Amino acid sequence: MITITSGKGGVGKSTTTANLAVGLAQLGKKVVAVDFDIGLRNLDMILGLENRIVYDIVNVMEGECNLSQALINDKKTKNLYFLPASQSKDKNILDKEKVATLINKLKEDFDIVLLDSPAGIEGGFEHAIFLADRALIISTPEVSSVRDADRVIGIIDAKSKKAKDGDEVIKHIIINRLKPEMVEKGEMLGVEDVLNILALPLIGIVPEDEKIISSTNMGEPVIYSDSLAAQAYQNIAKRILGEDVSFLELKSKKGFFGRLFK
Ligand SMILES: Nc1ncnc2c1ncn2[C@@H]1O[C@H](COP(=O)(O)OP(=O)(O)OP(=O)(O)O)[C@@H](O)[C@H]1O
Ligand SMILES: [Mg+2]
């Protein structure tokens, strides 16, 4: 079970969850993407599955339907399933035991459970990280985002079940919305600046890419397109499965200046 999380909101958790879910499924894994942002769901829109929702995760946890009635099988990528969040309820409805029962069932049925966590560090977030085996922490290269990510890393280390059992959640950083031109001009933190603060291994850099916005509006994850962001997500999916893939060389359009991260 991999939780996709961040300190600051709006940094790209849901976008990352959708694209990595497709990417991992394309690599042959049976994947379920779970929208854990109860009350504010939007993973359904990014995946283009909002019209197919009948039941949601709260209905499953409350016993109002069974899991297979709530799961939506993606038509384009057959190995991919989606479990929507509820829109009418709020995060306080989550109950630790019921969440555990559901997640353990998903772990039995799928190779990979990808969980999109809500913004903030309140109740919903703690449920989202509690049973995680791995966490992908998303940060943009902005000081506020990095600082909040650092805080979240501390909470994962303190509050996850693994940590409580004396084990450790495997944690990696994804830097999202990097703008090479701004880094070159010294106007944005670079990859190494971020990693120096967070002191965790990097698993991917996703550039700022307008295609992400149009893809989200069209309900087709950007990973299906021919774009730098798509390549970045494909690479992250491979790295999650242990493949050694080198990092993209992100350069400004002018093309001068070398590699931002080796
Ligand atoms: N690399 C990128 N390039 C351009 N736009 C991006 C990129 N990543 C995310 N976005 C845009 O940023 C916005 C926020 O992304 P997203 O909804 O994935 O964030 P989030 O962390 O899930 O937000 P929340 O905390 O509210 O759940 C969206 O409009 C998305 O299209
Ligand atoms: Mg989100």
PDB file of C-alpha atoms and ligand atoms in Angstrom:
ATOM      1  CA  MET A   1       0.000   0.000   0.000  1.00  0.00           C
ATOM      2  CA  ILE A   2       1.428   3.283  -1.142  1.00  0.00           C
ATOM      3  CA  THR A   3       0.055   6.554   0.214  1.00  0.00           C
ATOM      4  CA  ILE A   4       0.501   9.676  -1.868  1.00  0.00           C
ATOM      5  CA  THR A   5       0.683  12.613   0.452  1.00  0.00           C
ATOM      6  CA  SER A   6       1.991  16.145   0.988  1.00  0.00           C
ATOM      7  CA  GLY A   7       2.095  18.839   3.629  1.00  0.00           C
ATOM      8  CA  LYS A   8       0.692  21.686   1.599  1.00  0.00           C
ATOM      9  CA  GLY A   9      -2.532  21.210  -0.343  1.00  0.00           C
ATOM     10  CA  GLY A  10      -2.880  21.571  -4.077  1.00  0.00           C
ATOM     11  CA  VAL A  11       0.631  20.398  -4.913  1.00  0.00           C
ATOM     12  CA  GLY A  12      -0.398  17.499  -7.155  1.00  0.00           C
ATOM     13  CA  LYS A  13      -1.306  14.485  -5.004  1.00  0.00           C
ATOM     14  CA  SER A  14      -4.410  13.515  -6.955  1.00  0.00           C
ATOM     15  CA  THR A  15      -2.715  14.115 -10.303  1.00  0.00           C
ATOM     16  CA  THR A  16       0.182  11.920  -9.202  1.00  0.00           C
ATOM     17  CA  THR A  17      -2.102   9.182  -7.874  1.00  0.00           C
ATOM     18  CA  ALA A  18      -4.082   9.005 -11.120  1.00  0.00           C
ATOM     19  CA  ASN A  19      -1.040   8.916 -13.364  1.00  0.00           C
ATOM     20  CA  LEU A  20       0.954   6.441 -11.308  1.00  0.00           C
ATOM     21  CA  ALA A  21      -2.087   4.189 -11.036  1.00  0.00           C
ATOM     22  CA  VAL A  22      -2.287   4.073 -14.828  1.00  0.00           C
ATOM     23  CA  GLY A  23       1.495   3.737 -15.144  1.00  0.00           C
ATOM     24  CA  LEU A  24       1.744   0.821 -12.716  1.00  0.00           C
ATOM     25  CA  ALA A  25      -1.243  -0.912 -14.323  1.00  0.00           C
ATOM     26  CA  GLN A  26       0.372  -0.503 -17.750  1.00  0.00           C
ATOM     27  CA  LEU A  27       3.420  -2.268 -16.319  1.00  0.00           C
ATOM     28  CA  GLY A  28       1.220  -5.287 -15.598  1.00  0.00           C
ATOM     29  CA  LYS A  29       0.294  -4.790 -11.954  1.00  0.00           C
ATOM     30  CA  LYS A  30      -3.281  -5.091 -10.727  1.00  0.00           C
ATOM     31  CA  VAL A  31      -3.788  -1.664  -9.214  1.00  0.00           C
ATOM     32  CA  VAL A  32      -6.524   0.041  -7.234  1.00  0.00           C
ATOM     33  CA  ALA A  33      -6.505   3.812  -6.876  1.00  0.00           C
ATOM     34  CA  VAL A  34      -8.375   4.834  -3.743  1.00  0.00           C
ATOM     35  CA  ASP A  35      -9.692   8.360  -3.285  1.00  0.00           C
ATOM     36  CA  PHE A  36      -9.328   9.016   0.423  1.00  0.00           C
ATOM     37  CA  ASP A  37     -10.200  12.685   0.143  1.00  0.00           C
ATOM     38  CA  ILE A  38     -13.634  12.179   1.681  1.00  0.00           C
ATOM     39  CA  GLY A  39     -15.917  15.119   0.983  1.00  0.00           C
ATOM     40  CA  LEU A  40     -13.747  16.689  -1.723  1.00  0.00           C
ATOM     41  CA  ARG A  41     -13.284  13.931  -4.224  1.00  0.00           C
ATOM     42  CA  ASN A  42     -11.590  14.755  -7.513  1.00  0.00           C
ATOM     43  CA  LEU A  43      -9.535  11.707  -8.421  1.00  0.00           C
ATOM     44  CA  ASP A  44     -12.620  10.477 -10.310  1.00  0.00           C
ATOM     45  CA  MET A  45     -12.467  13.498 -12.620  1.00  0.00           C
ATOM     46  CA  ILE A  46      -8.741  13.173 -13.295  1.00  0.00           C
ATOM     47  CA  LEU A  47      -9.281   9.506 -14.179  1.00  0.00           C
ATOM     48  CA  GLY A  48     -12.354  10.391 -16.246  1.00  0.00           C
ATOM     49  CA  LEU A  49     -14.534   7.982 -14.259  1.00  0.00           C
ATOM     50  CA  GLU A  50     -16.936  10.352 -12.506  1.00  0.00           C
ATOM     51  CA  ASN A  51     -19.928   9.255 -14.574  1.00  0.00           C
ATOM     52  CA  ARG A  52     -19.535   5.653 -13.527  1.00  0.00           C
ATOM     53  CA  ILE A  53     -19.722   6.135  -9.762  1.00  0.00           C
ATOM     54  CA  VAL A  54     -22.590   4.322  -8.066  1.00  0.00           C
ATOM     55  CA  TYR A  55     -21.245   3.526  -4.603  1.00  0.00           C
ATOM     56  CA  ASP A  56     -18.287   4.989  -2.739  1.00  0.00           C
ATOM     57  CA  ILE A  57     -15.747   4.071  -0.086  1.00  0.00           C
ATOM     58  CA  VAL A  58     -18.007   5.157   2.779  1.00  0.00           C
ATOM     59  CA  ASN A  59     -20.839   2.958   1.478  1.00  0.00           C
ATOM     60  CA  VAL A  60     -18.387   0.030   1.544  1.00  0.00           C
ATOM     61  CA  MET A  61     -17.138   0.778   5.043  1.00  0.00           C
ATOM     62  CA  GLU A  62     -20.683   1.207   6.336  1.00  0.00           C
ATOM     63  CA  GLY A  63     -21.760  -2.092   4.800  1.00  0.00           C
ATOM     64  CA  GLU A  64     -24.242  -0.440   2.413  1.00  0.00           C
ATOM     65  CA  CYS A  65     -22.736  -2.288  -0.544  1.00  0.00           C
ATOM     66  CA  ASN A  66     -19.925  -4.734  -1.089  1.00  0.00           C
ATOM     67  CA  LEU A  67     -16.495  -3.833  -2.367  1.00  0.00           C
ATOM     68  CA  SER A  68     -16.996  -5.166  -5.870  1.00  0.00           C
ATOM     69  CA  GLN A  69     -20.118  -3.043  -6.300  1.00  0.00           C
ATOM     70  CA  ALA A  70     -18.133   0.098  -5.529  1.00  0.00           C
ATOM     71  CA  LEU A  71     -14.993  -0.674  -7.526  1.00  0.00           C
ATOM     72  CA  ILE A  72     -14.889   0.777 -11.028  1.00  0.00           C
ATOM     73  CA  ASN A  73     -12.816  -1.017 -13.642  1.00  0.00           C
ATOM     74  CA  ASP A  74     -11.128   1.356 -16.068  1.00  0.00           C
ATOM     75  CA  LYS A  75     -12.052   0.622 -19.680  1.00  0.00           C
ATOM     76  CA  LYS A  76      -8.808   1.754 -21.239  1.00  0.00           C
ATOM     77  CA  THR A  77      -6.367   0.153 -18.810  1.00  0.00           C
ATOM     78  CA  LYS A  78      -7.863  -3.149 -17.754  1.00  0.00           C
ATOM     79  CA  ASN A  79      -5.645  -3.764 -14.719  1.00  0.00           C
ATOM     80  CA  LEU A  80      -6.747  -0.509 -13.174  1.00  0.00           C
ATOM     81  CA  TYR A  81      -9.574  -0.206 -10.641  1.00  0.00           C
ATOM     82  CA  PHE A  82     -10.837   2.842  -8.827  1.00  0.00           C
ATOM     83  CA  LEU A  83     -12.569   3.231  -5.471  1.00  0.00           C
ATOM     84  CA  PRO A  84     -14.235   6.660  -5.226  1.00  0.00           C
ATOM     85  CA  ALA A  85     -14.504   8.885  -2.170  1.00  0.00           C
ATOM     86  CA  SER A  86     -17.840   9.976  -0.866  1.00  0.00           C
ATOM     87  CA  GLN A  87     -18.856  13.530  -1.619  1.00  0.00           C
ATOM     88  CA  SER A  88     -21.652  13.991   0.877  1.00  0.00           C
ATOM     89  CA  LYS A  89     -19.874  12.778   4.014  1.00  0.00           C
ATOM     90  CA  ASP A  90     -16.868  14.347   5.699  1.00  0.00           C
ATOM     91  CA  LYS A  91     -13.583  12.936   6.913  1.00  0.00           C
ATOM     92  CA  ASN A  92     -14.817  12.492  10.483  1.00  0.00           C
ATOM     93  CA  ILE A  93     -16.871   9.521   9.376  1.00  0.00           C
ATOM     94  CA  LEU A  94     -13.725   7.403   9.083  1.00  0.00           C
ATOM     95  CA  ASP A  95     -13.315   4.732  11.711  1.00  0.00           C
ATOM     96  CA  LYS A  96      -9.923   3.136  12.272  1.00  0.00           C
ATOM     97  CA  GLU A  97     -11.191  -0.444  12.402  1.00  0.00           C
ATOM     98  CA  LYS A  98     -13.338  -0.071   9.296  1.00  0.00           C
ATOM     99  CA  VAL A  99     -10.515   1.570   7.367  1.00  0.00           C
ATOM    100  CA  ALA A 100      -8.180  -1.262   8.357  1.00  0.00           C
ATOM    101  CA  THR A 101     -10.665  -3.934   7.303  1.00  0.00           C
ATOM    102  CA  LEU A 102     -11.108  -2.285   3.915  1.00  0.00           C
ATOM    103  CA  ILE A 103      -7.415  -1.675   3.258  1.00  0.00           C
ATOM    104  CA  ASN A 104      -6.479  -5.222   4.259  1.00  0.00           C
ATOM    105  CA  LYS A 105      -9.085  -6.569   1.857  1.00  0.00           C
ATOM    106  CA  LEU A 106      -7.748  -4.351  -0.932  1.00  0.00           C
ATOM    107  CA  LYS A 107      -4.216  -5.541  -0.201  1.00  0.00           C
ATOM    108  CA  GLU A 108      -5.389  -9.133  -0.624  1.00  0.00           C
ATOM    109  CA  ASP A 109      -7.131  -8.444  -3.919  1.00  0.00           C
ATOM    110  CA  PHE A 110      -4.591  -6.143  -5.591  1.00  0.00           C
ATOM    111  CA  ASP A 111      -0.850  -6.028  -6.238  1.00  0.00           C
ATOM    112  CA  ILE A 112      -0.739  -2.336  -5.444  1.00  0.00           C
ATOM    113  CA  VAL A 113      -3.101  -0.133  -3.449  1.00  0.00           C
ATOM    114  CA  LEU A 114      -2.482   3.542  -4.214  1.00  0.00           C
ATOM    115  CA  LEU A 115      -4.116   5.906  -1.788  1.00  0.00           C
ATOM    116  CA  ASP A 116      -4.687   9.589  -2.524  1.00  0.00           C
ATOM    117  CA  SER A 117      -4.676  11.436   0.766  1.00  0.00           C
ATOM    118  CA  PRO A 118      -6.515  14.642   1.633  1.00  0.00           C
ATOM    119  CA  ALA A 119      -4.802  17.991   2.127  1.00  0.00           C
ATOM    120  CA  GLY A 120      -3.825  18.884   5.665  1.00  0.00           C
ATOM    121  CA  ILE A 121      -2.745  16.824   8.601  1.00  0.00           C
ATOM    122  CA  GLU A 122      -6.030  16.260  10.371  1.00  0.00           C
ATOM    123  CA  GLY A 123      -8.034  13.069  10.807  1.00  0.00           C
ATOM    124  CA  GLY A 124      -8.278  11.981   7.195  1.00  0.00           C
ATOM    125  CA  PHE A 125      -4.554  12.275   6.709  1.00  0.00           C
ATOM    126  CA  GLU A 126      -3.751  10.099   9.707  1.00  0.00           C
ATOM    127  CA  HIS A 127      -6.043   7.365   8.421  1.00  0.00           C
ATOM    128  CA  ALA A 128      -4.362   7.616   5.033  1.00  0.00           C
ATOM    129  CA  ILE A 129      -0.859   7.077   6.354  1.00  0.00           C
ATOM    130  CA  PHE A 130      -1.617   4.666   9.187  1.00  0.00           C
ATOM    131  CA  LEU A 131      -1.413   1.430   7.216  1.00  0.00           C
ATOM    132  CA  ALA A 132       0.998   2.575   4.509  1.00  0.00           C
ATOM    133  CA  ASP A 133       3.933   0.395   3.532  1.00  0.00           C
ATOM    134  CA  ARG A 134       5.320   3.201   1.435  1.00  0.00           C
ATOM    135  CA  ALA A 135       4.707   6.917   1.143  1.00  0.00           C
ATOM    136  CA  LEU A 136       5.357   9.210  -1.779  1.00  0.00           C
ATOM    137  CA  ILE A 137       5.654  12.754  -0.512  1.00  0.00           C
ATOM    138  CA  ILE A 138       4.863  15.389  -3.091  1.00  0.00           C
ATOM    139  CA  SER A 139       6.398  18.824  -2.856  1.00  0.00           C
ATOM    140  CA  THR A 140       6.660  21.698  -5.252  1.00  0.00           C
ATOM    141  CA  PRO A 141       9.996  23.547  -5.233  1.00  0.00           C
ATOM    142  CA  GLU A 142       8.677  26.287  -2.966  1.00  0.00           C
ATOM    143  CA  VAL A 143       9.853  26.948   0.546  1.00  0.00           C
ATOM    144  CA  SER A 144       6.387  26.645   2.114  1.00  0.00           C
ATOM    145  CA  SER A 145       5.669  23.365   0.352  1.00  0.00           C
ATOM    146  CA  VAL A 146       9.027  21.874   1.330  1.00  0.00           C
ATOM    147  CA  ARG A 147       8.661  22.916   4.934  1.00  0.00           C
ATOM    148  CA  ASP A 148       5.189  21.407   5.185  1.00  0.00           C
ATOM    149  CA  ALA A 149       6.461  18.220   3.522  1.00  0.00           C
ATOM    150  CA  ASP A 150       9.128  17.989   6.189  1.00  0.00           C
ATOM    151  CA  ARG A 151       6.460  18.180   8.861  1.00  0.00           C
ATOM    152  CA  VAL A 152       4.449  15.415   7.214  1.00  0.00           C
ATOM    153  CA  ILE A 153       7.483  13.158   7.053  1.00  0.00           C
ATOM    154  CA  GLY A 154       7.846  13.564  10.813  1.00  0.00           C
ATOM    155  CA  ILE A 155       4.205  12.624  11.342  1.00  0.00           C
ATOM    156  CA  ILE A 156       4.534   9.512   9.172  1.00  0.00           C
ATOM    157  CA  ASP A 157       7.530   8.487  11.259  1.00  0.00           C
ATOM    158  CA  ALA A 158       5.575   9.014  14.460  1.00  0.00           C
ATOM    159  CA  LYS A 159       2.066   7.861  13.670  1.00  0.00           C
ATOM    160  CA  SER A 160       2.103   5.094  11.085  1.00  0.00           C
ATOM    161  CA  LYS A 161       1.472   1.544  12.184  1.00  0.00           C
ATOM    162  CA  LYS A 162       4.867   0.519  10.807  1.00  0.00           C
ATOM    163  CA  ALA A 163       6.581   3.139  12.961  1.00  0.00           C
ATOM    164  CA  LYS A 164       4.608   2.027  15.995  1.00  0.00           C
ATOM    165  CA  ASP A 165       5.675  -1.568  15.326  1.00  0.00           C
ATOM    166  CA  GLY A 166       9.319  -0.493  15.237  1.00  0.00           C
ATOM    167  CA  ASP A 167       9.483  -0.711  11.447  1.00  0.00           C
ATOM    168  CA  GLU A 168       9.683   2.087   8.912  1.00  0.00           C
ATOM    169  CA  VAL A 169       7.471   3.326   6.097  1.00  0.00           C
ATOM    170  CA  ILE A 170       9.563   3.511   2.913  1.00  0.00           C
ATOM    171  CA  LYS A 171       9.486   7.167   1.910  1.00  0.00           C
ATOM    172  CA  HIS A 172      10.385   8.906  -1.330  1.00  0.00           C
ATOM    173  CA  ILE A 173      10.096  12.442  -2.602  1.00  0.00           C
ATOM    174  CA  ILE A 174       8.431  13.559  -5.822  1.00  0.00           C
ATOM    175  CA  ILE A 175       9.168  17.122  -6.843  1.00  0.00           C
ATOM    176  CA  ASN A 176       6.278  18.470  -8.883  1.00  0.00           C
ATOM    177  CA  ARG A 177       5.845  21.558 -11.056  1.00  0.00           C
ATOM    178  CA  LEU A 178       9.545  22.225 -11.494  1.00  0.00           C
ATOM    179  CA  LYS A 179      10.254  25.103 -13.873  1.00  0.00           C
ATOM    180  CA  PRO A 180      13.803  24.784 -15.201  1.00  0.00           C
ATOM    181  CA  GLU A 181      13.914  28.425 -16.396  1.00  0.00           C
ATOM    182  CA  MET A 182      13.161  29.678 -12.911  1.00  0.00           C
ATOM    183  CA  VAL A 183      15.701  27.382 -11.289  1.00  0.00           C
ATOM    184  CA  GLU A 184      18.348  28.571 -13.746  1.00  0.00           C
ATOM    185  CA  LYS A 185      17.600  32.173 -12.872  1.00  0.00           C
ATOM    186  CA  GLY A 186      17.831  31.359  -9.178  1.00  0.00           C
ATOM    187  CA  GLU A 187      14.157  32.176  -8.710  1.00  0.00           C
ATOM    188  CA  MET A 188      13.047  28.701  -7.700  1.00  0.00           C
ATOM    189  CA  LEU A 189      14.535  26.052  -5.451  1.00  0.00           C
ATOM    190  CA  GLY A 190      16.374  23.390  -7.421  1.00  0.00           C
ATOM    191  CA  VAL A 191      16.133  19.644  -6.921  1.00  0.00           C
ATOM    192  CA  GLU A 192      19.194  19.503  -4.717  1.00  0.00           C
ATOM    193  CA  ASP A 193      17.944  22.358  -2.526  1.00  0.00           C
ATOM    194  CA  VAL A 194      14.738  20.445  -1.861  1.00  0.00           C
ATOM    195  CA  LEU A 195      16.526  17.178  -1.165  1.00  0.00           C
ATOM    196  CA  ASN A 196      18.967  18.859   1.194  1.00  0.00           C
ATOM    197  CA  ILE A 197      16.068  19.967   3.335  1.00  0.00           C
ATOM    198  CA  LEU A 198      14.010  16.786   3.199  1.00  0.00           C
ATOM    199  CA  ALA A 199      16.900  14.313   3.374  1.00  0.00           C
ATOM    200  CA  LEU A 200      14.980  11.516   1.672  1.00  0.00           C
ATOM    201  CA  PRO A 201      15.613   9.792  -1.657  1.00  0.00           C
ATOM    202  CA  LEU A 202      14.076  11.254  -4.787  1.00  0.00           C
ATOM    203  CA  ILE A 203      11.862   9.044  -6.921  1.00  0.00           C
ATOM    204  CA  GLY A 204      10.771  11.552  -9.542  1.00  0.00           C
ATOM    205  CA  ILE A 205      10.725  15.071 -10.886  1.00  0.00           C
ATOM    206  CA  VAL A 206       7.640  16.196 -12.761  1.00  0.00           C
ATOM    207  CA  PRO A 207       8.002  19.440 -14.689  1.00  0.00           C
ATOM    208  CA  GLU A 208       5.383  22.143 -14.869  1.00  0.00           C
ATOM    209  CA  ASP A 209       3.407  21.013 -17.901  1.00  0.00           C
ATOM    210  CA  GLU A 210       0.311  22.674 -19.355  1.00  0.00           C
ATOM    211  CA  LYS A 211      -0.760  19.300 -20.707  1.00  0.00           C
ATOM    212  CA  ILE A 212      -1.577  18.258 -17.136  1.00  0.00           C
ATOM    213  CA  ILE A 213      -4.228  20.959 -16.911  1.00  0.00           C
ATOM    214  CA  SER A 214      -5.852  20.101 -20.250  1.00  0.00           C
ATOM    215  CA  SER A 215      -5.685  16.376 -19.472  1.00  0.00           C
ATOM    216  CA  THR A 216      -7.377  16.911 -16.124  1.00  0.00           C
ATOM    217  CA  ASN A 217     -10.145  18.906 -17.772  1.00  0.00           C
ATOM    218  CA  MET A 218     -10.644  16.185 -20.369  1.00  0.00           C
ATOM    219  CA  GLY A 219     -10.585  13.356 -17.833  1.00  0.00           C
ATOM    220  CA  GLU A 220      -7.703  11.531 -19.467  1.00  0.00           C
ATOM    221  CA  PRO A 221      -4.559  11.262 -17.335  1.00  0.00           C
ATOM    222  CA  VAL A 222      -1.577  13.009 -18.909  1.00  0.00           C
ATOM    223  CA  ILE A 223       0.434   9.761 -18.858  1.00  0.00           C
ATOM    224  CA  TYR A 224      -1.455   8.690 -22.008  1.00  0.00           C
ATOM    225  CA  SER A 225      -0.158  11.738 -23.878  1.00  0.00           C
ATOM    226  CA  ASP A 226       3.102  12.468 -25.583  1.00  0.00           C
ATOM    227  CA  SER A 227       4.628  14.866 -23.069  1.00  0.00           C
ATOM    228  CA  LEU A 228       7.453  15.331 -20.625  1.00  0.00           C
ATOM    229  CA  ALA A 229       5.074  14.877 -17.708  1.00  0.00           C
ATOM    230  CA  ALA A 230       3.937  11.531 -19.164  1.00  0.00           C
ATOM    231  CA  GLN A 231       7.525  10.383 -19.422  1.00  0.00           C
ATOM    232  CA  ALA A 232       8.186  11.514 -15.859  1.00  0.00           C
ATOM    233  CA  TYR A 233       5.238   9.484 -14.538  1.00  0.00           C
ATOM    234  CA  GLN A 234       6.198   6.406 -16.553  1.00  0.00           C
ATOM    235  CA  ASN A 235       9.674   6.610 -15.075  1.00  0.00           C
ATOM    236  CA  ILE A 236       8.356   6.951 -11.533  1.00  0.00           C
ATOM    237  CA  ALA A 237       6.126   3.893 -12.021  1.00  0.00           C
ATOM    238  CA  LYS A 238       9.164   1.880 -13.122  1.00  0.00           C
ATOM    239  CA  ARG A 239      11.224   3.106 -10.178  1.00  0.00           C
ATOM    240  CA  ILE A 240       8.448   2.100  -7.770  1.00  0.00           C
ATOM    241  CA  LEU A 241       8.818  -1.425  -9.143  1.00  0.00           C
ATOM    242  CA  GLY A 242      12.546  -1.276  -8.501  1.00  0.00           C
ATOM    243  CA  GLU A 243      13.819  -0.468 -11.968  1.00  0.00           C
ATOM    244  CA  ASP A 244      16.854   1.769 -12.202  1.00  0.00           C
ATOM    245  CA  VAL A 245      15.759   4.537 -14.556  1.00  0.00           C
ATOM    246  CA  SER A 246      17.812   7.685 -14.963  1.00  0.00           C
ATOM    247  CA  PHE A 247      16.215  11.043 -14.260  1.00  0.00           C
ATOM    248  CA  LEU A 248      14.940  13.230 -17.090  1.00  0.00           C
ATOM    249  CA  GLU A 249      17.233  16.028 -18.122  1.00  0.00           C
ATOM    250  CA  LEU A 250      14.982  18.992 -17.643  1.00  0.00           C
ATOM    251  CA  LYS A 251      16.286  22.064 -19.386  1.00  0.00           C
ATOM    252  CA  SER A 252      14.861  25.455 -20.031  1.00  0.00           C
ATOM    253  CA  LYS A 253      13.537  26.094 -23.524  1.00  0.00           C
ATOM    254  CA  LYS A 254      16.638  28.111 -24.326  1.00  0.00           C
ATOM    255  CA  GLY A 255      18.543  24.908 -23.825  1.00  0.00           C
ATOM    256  CA  PHE A 256      21.628  26.317 -22.193  1.00  0.00           C
ATOM    257  CA  PHE A 257      22.539  25.148 -18.733  1.00  0.00           C
ATOM    258  CA  GLY A 258      23.156  21.563 -18.085  1.00  0.00           C
ATOM    259  CA  ARG A 259      21.609  18.992 -15.989  1.00  0.00           C
ATOM    260  CA  LEU A 260      19.566  20.006 -12.990  1.00  0.00           C
ATOM    261  CA  PHE A 261      19.936  16.724 -11.313  1.00  0.00           C
ATOM    262  CA  LYS A 262      22.230  13.875 -11.982  1.00  0.00           C
TER     263      LYS A 262
HETATM  264  N1  LIG B   1       3.191  19.316 -13.047  1.00  0.00           N
HETATM  265  C1  LIG B   1       2.119  20.091 -13.180  1.00  0.00           C
HETATM  266  N2  LIG B   1       2.050  21.023 -14.158  1.00  0.00           N
HETATM  267  C2  LIG B   1       0.961  21.818 -14.286  1.00  0.00           C
HETATM  268  N3  LIG B   1      -0.117  21.738 -13.507  1.00  0.00           N
HETATM  269  C3  LIG B   1      -0.119  20.844 -12.493  1.00  0.00           C
HETATM  270  C4  LIG B   1       0.985  19.961 -12.287  1.00  0.00           C
HETATM  271  N4  LIG B   1       0.689  19.166 -11.221  1.00  0.00           N
HETATM  272  C5  LIG B   1      -0.542  19.520 -10.803  1.00  0.00           C
HETATM  273  N5  LIG B   1      -1.041  20.524 -11.550  1.00  0.00           N
HETATM  274  C6  LIG B   1      -2.344  21.206 -11.363  1.00  0.00           C
HETATM  275  O1  LIG B   1      -2.403  21.681 -10.027  1.00  0.00           O
HETATM  276  C7  LIG B   1      -3.712  21.579  -9.505  1.00  0.00           C
HETATM  277  C8  LIG B   1      -3.697  20.800  -8.199  1.00  0.00           C
HETATM  278  O2  LIG B   1      -3.358  19.443  -8.470  1.00  0.00           O
HETATM  279  P1  LIG B   1      -3.994  18.246  -7.629  1.00  0.00           P
HETATM  280  O3  LIG B   1      -5.465  18.375  -7.565  1.00  0.00           O
HETATM  281  O4  LIG B   1      -3.417  16.997  -8.163  1.00  0.00           O
HETATM  282  O5  LIG B   1      -3.369  18.574  -6.199  1.00  0.00           O
HETATM  283  P2  LIG B   1      -3.722  17.922  -4.800  1.00  0.00           P
HETATM  284  O6  LIG B   1      -2.442  17.910  -4.014  1.00  0.00           O
HETATM  285  O7  LIG B   1      -4.416  16.643  -4.983  1.00  0.00           O
HETATM  286  O8  LIG B   1      -4.732  18.997  -4.193  1.00  0.00           O
HETATM  287  P3  LIG B   1      -5.579  18.840  -2.829  1.00  0.00           P
HETATM  288  O9  LIG B   1      -4.606  19.040  -1.716  1.00  0.00           O
HETATM  289  O10 LIG B   1      -6.593  19.947  -2.918  1.00  0.00           O
HETATM  290  O11 LIG B   1      -6.174  17.467  -2.840  1.00  0.00           O
HETATM  291  C9  LIG B   1      -4.552  20.930 -10.593  1.00  0.00           C
HETATM  292  O12 LIG B   1      -5.257  21.938 -11.271  1.00  0.00           O
HETATM  293  C10 LIG B   1      -3.532  20.271 -11.501  1.00  0.00           C
HETATM  294  O13 LIG B   1      -3.977  20.196 -12.826  1.00  0.00           O
HETATM  295 MG    MG B   2      -6.293  15.990  -4.213  1.00  0.00          MG
END
